């Protein structure tokens, strides 16, 4: 058995890459692959390369390139080199093809489509796996008139290729199972597997971390690398992500684009934390800072099996991040979400104070903005259940009394507000809840909010009095 030396981290600096094809947005699976590659580089003090594999001209779009770059930037997965674009490297691919033709590791194949179809039909009839039979491998005759040749790689005929996969362990493939791969089409354009090989070689990639949908490409790529005399990198093939129903993750399962998570009010740290745990663990730790991820992540500990996406866990993690991130920072991130609700964040309470009180009550920035909107703007309608329960006829007296006292209160601050509510309860011989809950529904529109004193303080006197009038009118009309 032939074993190929893997580029070890000892002498060589670790260099990983993320190599997306820009045919769509940066999805959750791609982001996890990017994260693992980035973490592996960061952990070993290495370098992380971003390479855009845009040779499929029909399916690649500039919008997708932009979405990938935006997604990476939002996640904070910074690259040390690139972005490289394969479409800018065609000259280099042509050069390597010429070298291989000269060295005899590649050859021109003049088979026509009809001949290949006939070969295929014959193999199918004989119940053998359809594959190119190498008929032009040793051809040294003149060019065949009327046929533009493709260029094929001369795959070794015997022996085996072993992928020392860092996730799956050694995977052995016999060379006689691999046919001679087309590396350049009849129009001269290089094929996908070939570009990847030239790039990984030229960019000095030491560790290729990618989705396990590429596992079949790896033995062919290793053979070409060897033919080029390049060092073969180590490979880690990461399992795919499934939806919570066990099916391949798709739009049906909700957001799959990383930027959609941003737009829904997830924090990049929470998304990264969620992704790192999807297929990797460190004891039973769930929350990891970026530094901890870098320190603890080990590609060798990544699960072989596919992992299922779990939205409620992501929401839970996001809430942890909303609570543990400094409120100043959350307040800043909250601004566009408030603006989207028609709120000018500078026109009312200090958003930092609001975040301090409200962060524990929401799982996303979007929800936090919606839950906090009442601090800035009058709510549209009372929550029905809360109104039924707390805005009853007997609430009119305490609310009217509060209206009067609050209008006259000299200092609009929590301690004085608390005393006022307490005093009204004592005076009317009511339990605190019979006063505070109607007041809360009057001001907030629903029966849940932070402490009534802070709620009133942050909402501001003008809005509180206006909403008390509204509640009194509501009761009068009932
Ligand atoms: N461009 C490939 C993809 O987006 C990745 C290739 C690789 O990582 O080798 O699936």
mmCIF file of C-alpha atoms and ligand atoms in Angstrom, residues 17-21 51 53 192 196 200 208-211 213-214 221, ligand 1:
data_model
loop_
_atom_site.group_PDB
_atom_site.id
_atom_site.type_symbol
_atom_site.label_atom_id
_atom_site.label_comp_id
_atom_site.label_asym_id
_atom_site.label_seq_id
_atom_site.Cartn_x
_atom_site.Cartn_y
_atom_site.Cartn_z
ATOM 1 C CA UNK A 17 -8.570 27.855 2.730
ATOM 2 C CA UNK A 18 -12.242 28.358 2.235
ATOM 3 C CA UNK A 19 -13.125 27.922 -1.411
ATOM 4 C CA UNK A 20 -16.793 28.648 -2.055
ATOM 5 C CA UNK A 21 -18.378 28.550 -5.495
ATOM 6 C CA UNK A 51 -10.615 31.619 -2.753
ATOM 7 C CA UNK A 53 -14.168 29.191 -7.270
ATOM 8 C CA UNK A 192 -13.051 22.078 -11.617
ATOM 9 C CA UNK A 196 -8.574 23.137 -7.168
ATOM 10 C CA UNK A 200 -4.017 24.216 -3.437
ATOM 11 C CA UNK A 208 -8.012 21.100 3.121
ATOM 12 C CA UNK A 209 -11.146 21.235 5.241
ATOM 13 C CA UNK A 210 -14.322 20.882 3.190
ATOM 14 C CA UNK A 211 -17.710 19.229 2.919
ATOM 15 C CA UNK A 213 -19.610 15.852 -0.733
ATOM 16 C CA UNK A 214 -16.082 16.340 -2.108
ATOM 17 C CA UNK A 221 -6.796 15.447 -6.672
HETATM 18 N N1 LIG B 1 -15.928 25.141 -4.438
HETATM 19 C C1 LIG B 1 -16.317 23.998 -3.686
HETATM 20 C C2 LIG B 1 -17.688 24.208 -3.096
HETATM 21 O O1 LIG B 1 -18.144 25.329 -2.977
HETATM 22 C C3 LIG B 1 -15.364 23.676 -2.560
HETATM 23 C C4 LIG B 1 -14.164 22.991 -3.067
HETATM 24 C C5 LIG B 1 -13.115 22.656 -2.040
HETATM 25 O O2 LIG B 1 -13.225 23.086 -0.892
HETATM 26 O O3 LIG B 1 -12.188 21.981 -2.419
HETATM 27 O O4 LIG B 1 -18.333 23.235 -2.777
#
